Amino acid sequence: MAVRTELHRRPTNPLDHVRNLGILAHVDAGKTTVTERILYLTGAVHKRGEVHDGTTVTDFDPQERDRGITIFAAAVSCAWDGHRINLIDTPGHVDFSDEVERSLRVLDGAIAVFDAVAGVEPQSESVWRQADRHGVPRIAFVNKLDRAGADLDTAVASIRDRLHTVPLVVQLPIGAEDGFTGVVDLLRMRALVWDDGHDTFEEEEVPDGLRDEARRRRRLLDEAVAELHPAALEEFCARSAVSGPTLTAALRELTRTGEGVVVLCGSAYRNRGIEPLLDAVVAYLPSPLDVPPVRGTLDDAVQERPADPAAPFAALVFKVNSTATGRLTCLRVYSGTIRKGDTVLDAGARRHERVGRILRVQAGRHSDVDAAVAGDIVAVIGLKSARAGATLCTPAAPLVLEPPAPADPVVSVA
Ligand code: GDP
């Protein structure tokens, strides 16, 4: 059995258990593989060939599966450690820059995936800048550590130099290239070693030969965090070390302010490093409650809407898909509650629309829900004309959510 890292706090508000997450990457860095591994580990999909108990989501007829995959192209929900993670697709290609903008608007946080051989590539830079403009907090995952020529330190240096941020490296790889077997979790000073045949990892003592290096790196992490965070600095000055709880809290805050980026590593292809990555998503990336209230305008007056199910309903359409089930309108609810049968206003088009069904989407399947609340990402059936980018709101309290930040100039990728 895998032992999970214990990085997170115990939240009390249900919205605190939600993460609206995107994965940003240069083409080929491994976004699809990381996504698949996340869906597999969170039980949203089961590995091919392991469908034996009749309860798996792959037990669908081909048309149903196709439909799921189409929906999955927009958003998919999965669960990790008591949290719902809504994974929102962000197109990996700069040609879809408008779509990237729209997805960035509805994310609360993102994993930026880098190739451990190539480091930061031009497209990663351009999406990173877009995410900066939208204020999307990120953690970094340096993927493909199993590749020949992979080097975490070089990749981290390119994150520092090209993305102009402070990398906060929380893991030390165990082994290199083909011999990459695990990581040392520098916060807890424990080794996580993956088992090839079983897709799980064991938690062990840090190997003798890596103990000094792990201590050195932990000190570097402490110093980097102390430089940016007053509470960590205070502890560091008093004890020449930062305690685990302070470090975790400081990393969470630095992630949210964008002053630093937590860096993890692994090999998605070999199923190594994804569990700690999910733990880090829960620990460091914000919930809908942690992000500033969304802003919109009504007759030129700016209004704020809190992430509160009791507030007036407001949502943003970020993708519309035509599927066999019907026209699926994917939306992020920012405030209030939307119920099956509600009439909503498409504020920009000044048109009323009726909500037929509300679907929560999992890979390969969806389930009907009666209502969706602030912070939710759902697909709605029944809306006839609302387009991507439209604001939907309660007719009694109309507003148009703020337009997206201007698109980044397109960067050509060799
Ligand atoms: P995307 O374009 O970012 O979605 O990248 P993909 O997930 O499609 O991966 C691109 C290629 O890299 C594919 O051939 C993957 O099998 C391969 N790949 C992904 N992750 C890893 C990894 O951790 N190690 C190695 N060696 N290859 C990987």
Short mmCIF file of C-alpha atoms and ligand atoms in Angstrom, two decimals:
data_model
loop_
_atom_site.label_atom_id
_atom_site.label_comp_id
_atom_site.label_asym_id
_atom_site.label_seq_id
_atom_site.Cartn_x
_atom_site.Cartn_y
_atom_site.Cartn_z
CA MET A 1 0.00 0.00 0.00
CA ALA A 2 1.16 3.48 -0.76
CA VAL A 3 1.60 5.77 2.22
CA ARG A 4 0.53 9.29 1.42
CA THR A 5 2.45 12.35 2.38
CA GLU A 6 0.68 14.38 5.04
CA LEU A 7 1.03 17.95 3.94
CA HIS A 8 -2.43 19.35 4.13
CA ARG A 9 -4.57 21.01 6.75
CA ARG A 10 -8.05 19.78 7.72
CA PRO A 11 -10.54 22.18 6.20
CA THR A 12 -14.02 22.83 7.54
CA ASN A 13 -15.92 24.67 4.78
CA PRO A 14 -16.97 22.29 1.94
CA LEU A 15 -15.60 24.74 -0.64
CA ASP A 16 -12.21 24.37 0.99
CA HIS A 17 -12.24 20.81 -0.36
CA VAL A 18 -12.42 21.95 -3.98
CA ARG A 19 -9.50 22.59 -6.31
CA ASN A 20 -10.16 23.97 -9.79
CA LEU A 21 -6.97 22.89 -11.45
CA GLY A 22 -5.35 23.26 -14.84
CA ILE A 23 -2.24 21.67 -16.28
CA LEU A 24 -0.04 23.99 -18.30
CA ALA A 25 2.78 22.75 -20.47
CA HIS A 26 4.76 23.05 -23.63
CA VAL A 27 3.65 20.49 -26.23
CA ASP A 28 5.32 17.14 -25.47
CA ALA A 29 6.32 17.99 -21.89
CA GLY A 30 3.88 15.33 -20.71
CA LYS A 31 0.60 17.11 -19.95
CA THR A 32 -1.53 14.26 -21.35
CA THR A 33 0.47 11.60 -19.51
CA VAL A 34 0.32 13.52 -16.21
CA THR A 35 -3.45 14.00 -16.70
CA GLU A 36 -3.98 10.31 -17.40
CA ARG A 37 -1.97 9.30 -14.37
CA ILE A 38 -3.93 11.70 -12.16
CA LEU A 39 -7.22 10.29 -13.46
CA TYR A 40 -5.96 6.78 -12.91
CA LEU A 41 -4.69 7.41 -9.39
CA THR A 42 -7.82 9.26 -8.35
CA GLY A 43 -9.92 6.37 -9.61
CA ALA A 44 -11.64 8.44 -12.29
CA VAL A 45 -10.45 5.93 -14.89
CA HIS A 46 -9.11 2.43 -14.54
CA LYS A 47 -6.14 1.03 -16.27
CA ARG A 48 -6.85 -0.90 -19.43
CA GLY A 49 -6.98 -4.61 -18.73
CA GLU A 50 -7.95 -4.16 -15.11
CA VAL A 51 -11.67 -3.90 -15.62
CA HIS A 52 -12.85 -6.88 -13.64
CA ASP A 53 -15.38 -5.85 -11.05
CA GLY A 54 -18.02 -4.28 -13.27
CA THR A 55 -17.83 -0.97 -11.40
CA THR A 56 -15.21 0.72 -13.49
CA VAL A 57 -15.92 3.70 -15.66
CA THR A 58 -14.42 2.06 -18.72
CA ASP A 59 -17.41 -0.31 -18.86
CA PHE A 60 -19.23 1.95 -21.31
CA ASP A 61 -20.36 1.44 -24.84
CA PRO A 62 -18.11 3.13 -27.40
CA GLN A 63 -20.53 5.97 -28.03
CA GLU A 64 -20.81 6.74 -24.33
CA ARG A 65 -17.06 6.66 -24.01
CA ASP A 66 -16.64 8.97 -26.97
CA ARG A 67 -19.08 11.34 -25.39
CA GLY A 68 -17.16 11.23 -22.13
CA ILE A 69 -13.95 11.96 -23.89
CA THR A 70 -15.53 14.93 -25.68
CA ILE A 71 -16.73 16.27 -22.38
CA PHE A 72 -13.42 15.48 -20.83
CA ALA A 73 -11.89 17.85 -23.37
CA ALA A 74 -13.34 20.64 -21.20
CA ALA A 75 -13.32 19.51 -17.59
CA VAL A 76 -13.33 16.39 -15.47
CA SER A 77 -13.88 15.88 -11.75
CA CYS A 78 -11.89 13.48 -9.63
CA ALA A 79 -11.32 12.94 -5.94
CA TRP A 80 -8.13 12.93 -3.88
CA ASP A 81 -7.89 12.70 -0.13
CA GLY A 82 -11.34 14.09 0.56
CA HIS A 83 -11.01 16.87 -1.99
CA ARG A 84 -12.76 17.28 -5.31
CA ILE A 85 -10.33 18.19 -8.02
CA ASN A 86 -11.90 19.68 -11.15
CA LEU A 87 -9.33 19.26 -13.86
CA ILE A 88 -9.87 21.84 -16.57
CA ASP A 89 -8.31 21.31 -19.93
CA THR A 90 -5.97 24.02 -21.13
CA PRO A 91 -4.97 23.62 -24.75
CA GLY A 92 -1.28 22.93 -25.05
CA HIS A 93 -0.84 24.70 -28.34
CA VAL A 94 -0.42 28.44 -28.76
CA ASP A 95 -2.81 28.37 -31.71
CA PHE A 96 -5.55 28.01 -29.13
CA SER A 97 -4.48 31.10 -27.22
CA ASP A 98 -8.08 32.35 -26.76
CA GLU A 99 -9.03 29.00 -25.32
CA VAL A 100 -6.04 29.12 -23.00
CA GLU A 101 -7.22 32.54 -21.83
CA ARG A 102 -10.71 31.27 -21.17
CA SER A 103 -9.51 28.24 -19.23
CA LEU A 104 -7.11 30.39 -17.22
CA ARG A 105 -10.03 32.58 -16.19
CA VAL A 106 -11.83 29.67 -14.54
CA LEU A 107 -8.84 28.06 -12.81
CA ASP A 108 -7.87 28.70 -9.21
CA GLY A 109 -4.49 27.03 -9.60
CA ALA A 110 -2.34 25.08 -12.01
CA ILE A 111 0.43 22.53 -12.36
CA ALA A 112 3.07 23.69 -14.82
CA VAL A 113 4.73 20.63 -16.37
CA PHE A 114 8.29 20.86 -17.65
CA ASP A 115 10.49 18.37 -19.45
CA ALA A 116 13.54 17.51 -17.32
CA VAL A 117 15.74 17.48 -20.42
CA ALA A 118 14.46 20.58 -22.21
CA GLY A 119 13.63 22.69 -19.11
CA VAL A 120 11.57 25.81 -19.80
CA GLU A 121 10.57 25.98 -23.46
CA PRO A 122 9.16 29.00 -25.34
CA GLN A 123 5.55 27.92 -25.07
CA SER A 124 5.86 27.26 -21.34
CA GLU A 125 7.12 30.82 -21.02
CA SER A 126 4.20 32.27 -22.90
CA VAL A 127 1.56 30.30 -20.97
CA TRP A 128 3.38 31.17 -17.73
CA ARG A 129 3.05 34.87 -18.56
CA GLN A 130 -0.62 34.43 -19.36
CA ALA A 131 -1.11 32.68 -16.01
CA ASP A 132 0.76 35.56 -14.31
CA ARG A 133 -1.65 38.06 -15.80
CA HIS A 134 -4.62 36.07 -14.58
CA GLY A 135 -3.00 35.68 -11.15
CA VAL A 136 -3.19 31.86 -11.31
CA PRO A 137 -1.03 30.31 -8.56
CA ARG A 138 1.14 27.45 -9.80
CA ILE A 139 3.25 24.57 -8.67
CA ALA A 140 5.85 23.09 -11.02
CA PHE A 141 6.33 19.44 -11.94
CA VAL A 142 9.61 18.58 -13.66
CA ASN A 143 8.64 15.48 -15.63
CA LYS A 144 10.59 12.83 -17.53
CA LEU A 145 13.32 12.42 -14.92
CA ASP A 146 13.81 8.92 -16.32
CA ARG A 147 15.01 10.27 -19.68
CA ALA A 148 18.65 10.20 -20.73
CA GLY A 149 20.09 13.66 -20.05
CA ALA A 150 17.38 14.56 -17.51
CA ASP A 151 18.63 16.93 -14.85
CA LEU A 152 16.44 18.49 -12.18
CA ASP A 153 18.95 21.20 -11.27
CA THR A 154 19.31 22.45 -14.85
CA ALA A 155 15.54 22.48 -15.28
CA VAL A 156 15.17 24.38 -11.99
CA ALA A 157 17.80 26.91 -13.11
CA SER A 158 15.81 27.52 -16.27
CA ILE A 159 12.64 28.05 -14.19
CA ARG A 160 14.53 30.67 -12.17
CA ASP A 161 16.15 32.40 -15.13
CA ARG A 162 13.44 32.30 -17.74
CA LEU A 163 10.31 32.56 -15.64
CA HIS A 164 11.80 35.05 -13.17
CA THR A 165 10.44 33.30 -10.12
CA VAL A 166 12.00 31.71 -7.04
CA PRO A 167 11.96 27.90 -7.37
CA LEU A 168 11.28 26.22 -4.03
CA VAL A 169 12.46 22.66 -4.60
CA VAL A 170 10.80 20.29 -2.12
CA GLN A 171 12.18 16.99 -3.40
CA LEU A 172 15.52 15.38 -4.16
CA PRO A 173 15.50 12.70 -6.88
CA ILE A 174 16.74 9.23 -5.97
CA GLY A 175 18.75 7.81 -8.85
CA ALA A 176 19.03 9.32 -12.29
CA GLU A 177 17.76 8.65 -15.81
CA ASP A 178 16.90 4.96 -16.18
CA GLY A 179 17.80 4.43 -12.52
CA PHE A 180 15.39 7.12 -11.25
CA THR A 181 13.36 5.29 -8.62
CA GLY A 182 11.94 7.85 -6.24
CA VAL A 183 12.32 11.11 -4.38
CA VAL A 184 13.27 12.34 -0.94
CA ASP A 185 10.48 14.49 0.47
CA LEU A 186 12.57 17.33 1.91
CA LEU A 187 9.82 18.56 4.21
CA ARG A 188 9.50 15.30 6.07
CA MET A 189 12.94 13.88 5.26
CA ARG A 190 11.46 10.62 4.05
CA ALA A 191 12.24 8.66 0.90
CA LEU A 192 9.36 7.72 -1.40
CA VAL A 193 10.35 4.82 -3.59
CA TRP A 194 8.14 3.53 -6.38
CA ASP A 195 7.62 -0.10 -7.08
CA ASP A 196 7.73 -0.81 -10.79
CA GLY A 197 5.26 -3.66 -10.90
CA HIS A 198 2.60 -2.30 -8.58
CA ASP A 199 2.16 1.41 -9.23
CA THR A 200 2.55 2.21 -5.55
CA PHE A 201 5.34 3.62 -3.47
CA GLU A 202 6.85 2.77 -0.14
CA GLU A 203 7.93 5.34 2.38
CA GLU A 204 11.40 4.62 3.70
CA GLU A 205 14.34 6.10 5.55
CA VAL A 206 16.44 8.44 3.42
CA PRO A 207 19.20 6.22 1.93
CA ASP A 208 22.58 6.67 3.70
CA GLY A 209 24.30 7.98 0.60
CA LEU A 210 21.72 10.75 0.14
CA ARG A 211 21.36 11.94 3.72
CA ASP A 212 23.93 14.77 3.55
CA GLU A 213 22.68 15.95 0.20
CA ALA A 214 19.07 15.89 1.42
CA ARG A 215 20.05 17.95 4.48
CA ARG A 216 21.92 20.43 2.28
CA ARG A 217 18.91 20.83 0.01
CA ARG A 218 16.52 21.21 2.90
CA ARG A 219 18.72 24.01 4.17
CA LEU A 220 18.63 25.67 0.76
CA LEU A 221 14.84 25.40 0.82
CA ASP A 222 14.68 26.84 4.35
CA GLU A 223 16.91 29.74 3.31
CA ALA A 224 14.93 30.48 0.17
CA VAL A 225 11.64 30.46 2.06
CA ALA A 226 13.08 32.50 4.96
CA GLU A 227 14.16 35.16 2.50
CA LEU A 228 10.59 35.53 1.25
CA HIS A 229 8.48 34.86 4.32
CA PRO A 230 8.63 36.67 7.69
CA ALA A 231 7.44 33.76 9.89
CA ALA A 232 9.91 31.40 8.26
CA LEU A 233 12.69 33.99 8.67
CA GLU A 234 11.91 34.34 12.35
CA GLU A 235 12.15 30.58 12.90
CA PHE A 236 15.22 30.29 10.74
CA CYS A 237 17.02 33.01 12.73
CA ALA A 238 16.05 31.42 16.05
CA ARG A 239 16.83 27.80 15.22
CA SER A 240 18.72 27.83 11.86
CA ALA A 241 15.86 25.71 10.53
CA VAL A 242 12.20 26.13 9.70
CA SER A 243 9.70 23.73 11.26
CA GLY A 244 7.52 21.55 9.03
CA PRO A 245 4.23 23.34 9.80
CA THR A 246 5.70 26.82 9.26
CA LEU A 247 7.37 25.68 6.07
CA THR A 248 4.13 24.19 4.70
CA ALA A 249 2.15 27.31 5.60
CA ALA A 250 4.84 29.56 4.11
CA LEU A 251 4.97 27.53 0.89
CA ARG A 252 1.18 27.77 0.63
CA GLU A 253 1.28 31.51 1.01
CA LEU A 254 4.19 32.02 -1.38
CA THR A 255 2.38 29.90 -3.96
CA ARG A 256 -0.74 32.01 -3.61
CA THR A 257 1.08 35.29 -3.84
CA GLY A 258 3.21 34.02 -6.72
CA GLU A 259 6.42 35.03 -4.92
CA GLY A 260 7.80 31.53 -5.32
CA VAL A 261 6.97 28.27 -7.03
CA VAL A 262 7.06 24.88 -5.33
CA VAL A 263 8.94 22.42 -7.54
CA LEU A 264 8.29 18.68 -7.54
CA CYS A 265 9.63 16.07 -9.91
CA GLY A 266 9.00 12.63 -11.31
CA SER A 267 8.22 10.57 -14.34
CA ALA A 268 4.58 10.47 -15.33
CA TYR A 269 5.30 7.80 -17.90
CA ARG A 270 6.65 5.51 -15.22
CA ASN A 271 3.99 6.50 -12.69
CA ARG A 272 6.52 8.09 -10.36
CA GLY A 273 5.82 11.24 -8.43
CA ILE A 274 2.12 11.73 -9.12
CA GLU A 275 0.83 10.99 -5.59
CA PRO A 276 3.02 13.68 -3.97
CA LEU A 277 2.02 16.00 -6.80
CA LEU A 278 -1.65 15.52 -5.92
CA ASP A 279 -0.84 16.04 -2.24
CA ALA A 280 0.89 19.29 -3.21
CA VAL A 281 -2.17 20.40 -5.24
CA VAL A 282 -4.29 19.96 -2.11
CA ALA A 283 -1.68 21.49 0.21
CA TYR A 284 -0.52 24.53 -1.73
CA LEU A 285 -3.00 25.49 -4.43
CA PRO A 286 -5.99 27.60 -3.42
CA SER A 287 -9.62 26.60 -3.05
CA PRO A 288 -12.34 28.84 -4.52
CA LEU A 289 -12.54 30.48 -1.09
CA ASP A 290 -8.90 31.51 -1.16
CA VAL A 291 -9.07 33.54 -4.36
CA PRO A 292 -10.36 37.12 -4.51
CA PRO A 293 -14.10 37.55 -5.22
CA VAL A 294 -14.87 37.75 -8.93
CA ARG A 295 -15.63 41.19 -10.33
CA GLY A 296 -18.16 42.23 -12.88
CA THR A 297 -19.93 45.31 -14.12
CA LEU A 298 -23.51 46.41 -14.15
CA ASP A 299 -24.27 49.68 -15.95
CA ASP A 300 -20.58 50.59 -15.64
CA ALA A 301 -20.61 50.07 -11.88
CA VAL A 302 -18.12 47.47 -10.68
CA GLN A 303 -19.52 44.77 -8.41
CA GLU A 304 -17.88 41.95 -6.53
CA ARG A 305 -19.43 38.55 -6.05
CA PRO A 306 -18.18 36.34 -3.23
CA ALA A 307 -17.71 32.57 -3.50
CA ASP A 308 -20.85 32.05 -1.44
CA PRO A 309 -23.70 29.68 -2.35
CA ALA A 310 -26.16 32.18 -0.85
CA ALA A 311 -24.99 35.15 -2.97
CA PRO A 312 -26.71 36.03 -6.31
CA PHE A 313 -25.82 33.49 -9.00
CA ALA A 314 -23.05 34.37 -11.48
CA ALA A 315 -21.10 31.98 -13.73
CA LEU A 316 -18.79 32.10 -16.71
CA VAL A 317 -19.19 29.87 -19.76
CA PHE A 318 -15.74 28.65 -20.74
CA LYS A 319 -16.49 26.02 -23.33
CA VAL A 320 -19.41 24.79 -25.42
CA ASN A 321 -19.39 21.28 -26.86
CA SER A 322 -21.85 19.60 -29.19
CA THR A 323 -22.25 15.99 -28.12
CA ALA A 324 -24.71 13.15 -28.62
CA THR A 325 -26.24 14.16 -25.27
CA GLY A 326 -26.91 17.66 -26.59
CA ARG A 327 -25.29 21.07 -26.43
CA LEU A 328 -23.07 21.01 -23.37
CA THR A 329 -22.29 24.37 -21.85
CA CYS A 330 -19.33 24.14 -19.45
CA LEU A 331 -19.35 26.76 -16.77
CA ARG A 332 -17.64 27.88 -13.64
CA VAL A 333 -20.01 29.03 -10.94
CA TYR A 334 -18.43 31.96 -9.10
CA SER A 335 -21.21 32.88 -6.73
CA GLY A 336 -24.64 31.68 -5.72
CA THR A 337 -26.39 28.47 -6.71
CA ILE A 338 -27.84 27.23 -9.99
CA ARG A 339 -30.62 24.62 -9.99
CA LYS A 340 -32.14 22.38 -12.57
CA GLY A 341 -35.07 24.23 -14.16
CA ASP A 342 -33.77 27.73 -13.28
CA THR A 343 -34.06 30.57 -15.74
CA VAL A 344 -30.77 32.42 -16.06
CA LEU A 345 -29.77 35.55 -17.92
CA ASP A 346 -27.01 35.63 -20.51
CA ALA A 347 -26.04 39.11 -19.41
CA GLY A 348 -24.06 40.21 -22.48
CA ALA A 349 -26.61 38.96 -25.01
CA ARG A 350 -29.53 40.02 -22.76
CA ARG A 351 -31.23 36.70 -23.37
CA HIS A 352 -33.00 34.41 -20.92
CA GLU A 353 -32.13 30.71 -20.98
CA ARG A 354 -33.47 27.69 -19.14
CA VAL A 355 -31.25 25.17 -17.38
CA GLY A 356 -32.35 21.66 -18.41
CA ARG A 357 -29.86 19.35 -16.74
CA ILE A 358 -26.71 19.93 -14.73
CA LEU A 359 -23.93 17.37 -15.15
CA ARG A 360 -20.82 16.71 -13.18
CA VAL A 361 -18.31 15.22 -15.55
CA GLN A 362 -15.96 12.39 -14.78
CA ALA A 363 -13.74 10.72 -17.33
CA GLY A 364 -15.90 8.55 -19.55
CA ARG A 365 -19.14 9.33 -17.72
CA HIS A 366 -21.20 12.04 -16.17
CA SER A 367 -23.73 12.22 -13.37
CA ASP A 368 -26.79 14.44 -13.07
CA VAL A 369 -26.87 16.78 -10.13
CA ASP A 370 -29.78 18.97 -8.98
CA ALA A 371 -27.70 22.04 -8.26
CA ALA A 372 -24.24 23.51 -8.51
CA VAL A 373 -22.82 26.07 -6.11
CA ALA A 374 -20.11 28.73 -6.05
CA GLY A 375 -16.76 27.17 -6.87
CA ASP A 376 -18.23 24.35 -8.96
CA ILE A 377 -17.33 23.46 -12.52
CA VAL A 378 -20.25 21.74 -14.27
CA ALA A 379 -21.78 21.23 -17.70
CA VAL A 380 -25.33 22.36 -18.37
CA ILE A 381 -27.72 20.99 -20.97
CA GLY A 382 -30.58 23.08 -22.25
CA LEU A 383 -28.92 26.42 -22.92
CA LYS A 384 -29.49 27.22 -26.57
CA SER A 385 -27.21 30.11 -27.37
CA ALA A 386 -24.80 31.09 -24.58
CA ARG A 387 -21.29 31.17 -26.03
CA ALA A 388 -17.86 30.64 -24.54
CA GLY A 389 -16.99 33.79 -22.62
CA ALA A 390 -20.62 34.61 -21.73
CA THR A 391 -21.68 35.52 -18.21
CA LEU A 392 -24.75 33.73 -16.87
CA CYS A 393 -26.44 35.27 -13.87
CA THR A 394 -29.66 35.50 -11.97
CA PRO A 395 -32.07 37.84 -13.82
CA ALA A 396 -32.73 39.65 -10.52
CA ALA A 397 -29.06 40.70 -10.16
CA PRO A 398 -27.49 40.95 -13.60
CA LEU A 399 -23.80 41.64 -14.22
CA VAL A 400 -21.17 40.94 -16.86
CA LEU A 401 -18.01 39.35 -15.49
CA GLU A 402 -14.81 41.20 -16.30
CA PRO A 403 -13.38 40.54 -19.75
CA PRO A 404 -10.20 38.45 -19.95
CA ALA A 405 -6.77 39.99 -19.89
CA PRO A 406 -5.42 40.73 -23.40
CA ALA A 407 -3.96 37.68 -25.15
CA ASP A 408 -0.23 37.18 -25.23
CA PRO A 409 1.46 37.69 -28.59
CA VAL A 410 1.77 34.32 -30.28
CA VAL A 411 5.23 32.82 -29.83
CA SER A 412 6.39 30.62 -32.64
CA VAL A 413 7.80 27.33 -31.53
CA ALA A 414 10.59 25.71 -33.44
P1 GDP B 1 1.80 16.61 -24.07
O1 GDP B 1 1.99 16.99 -25.49
O2 GDP B 1 2.38 17.62 -23.14
O3 GDP B 1 0.40 16.24 -23.72
O4 GDP B 1 2.75 15.32 -23.82
P2 GDP B 1 2.41 13.77 -23.75
O5 GDP B 1 1.87 13.41 -22.44
O6 GDP B 1 1.62 13.41 -24.96
O7 GDP B 1 3.87 13.19 -23.84
C1 GDP B 1 4.70 13.40 -24.96
C2 GDP B 1 5.61 12.19 -25.13
O8 GDP B 1 6.47 12.10 -24.00
C3 GDP B 1 4.85 10.89 -25.22
O9 GDP B 1 5.54 10.05 -26.14
C4 GDP B 1 4.95 10.33 -23.81
O10 GDP B 1 4.89 8.92 -23.77
C5 GDP B 1 6.31 10.83 -23.37
N1 GDP B 1 6.39 11.00 -21.93
C6 GDP B 1 5.49 11.56 -21.10
N2 GDP B 1 5.92 11.53 -19.83
C7 GDP B 1 7.12 10.93 -19.85
C8 GDP B 1 8.08 10.58 -18.83
O11 GDP B 1 7.90 10.81 -17.65
N3 GDP B 1 9.21 9.96 -19.28
C9 GDP B 1 9.45 9.69 -20.58
N4 GDP B 1 10.60 9.11 -20.90
N5 GDP B 1 8.57 9.99 -21.54
C10 GDP B 1 7.43 10.59 -21.20
#
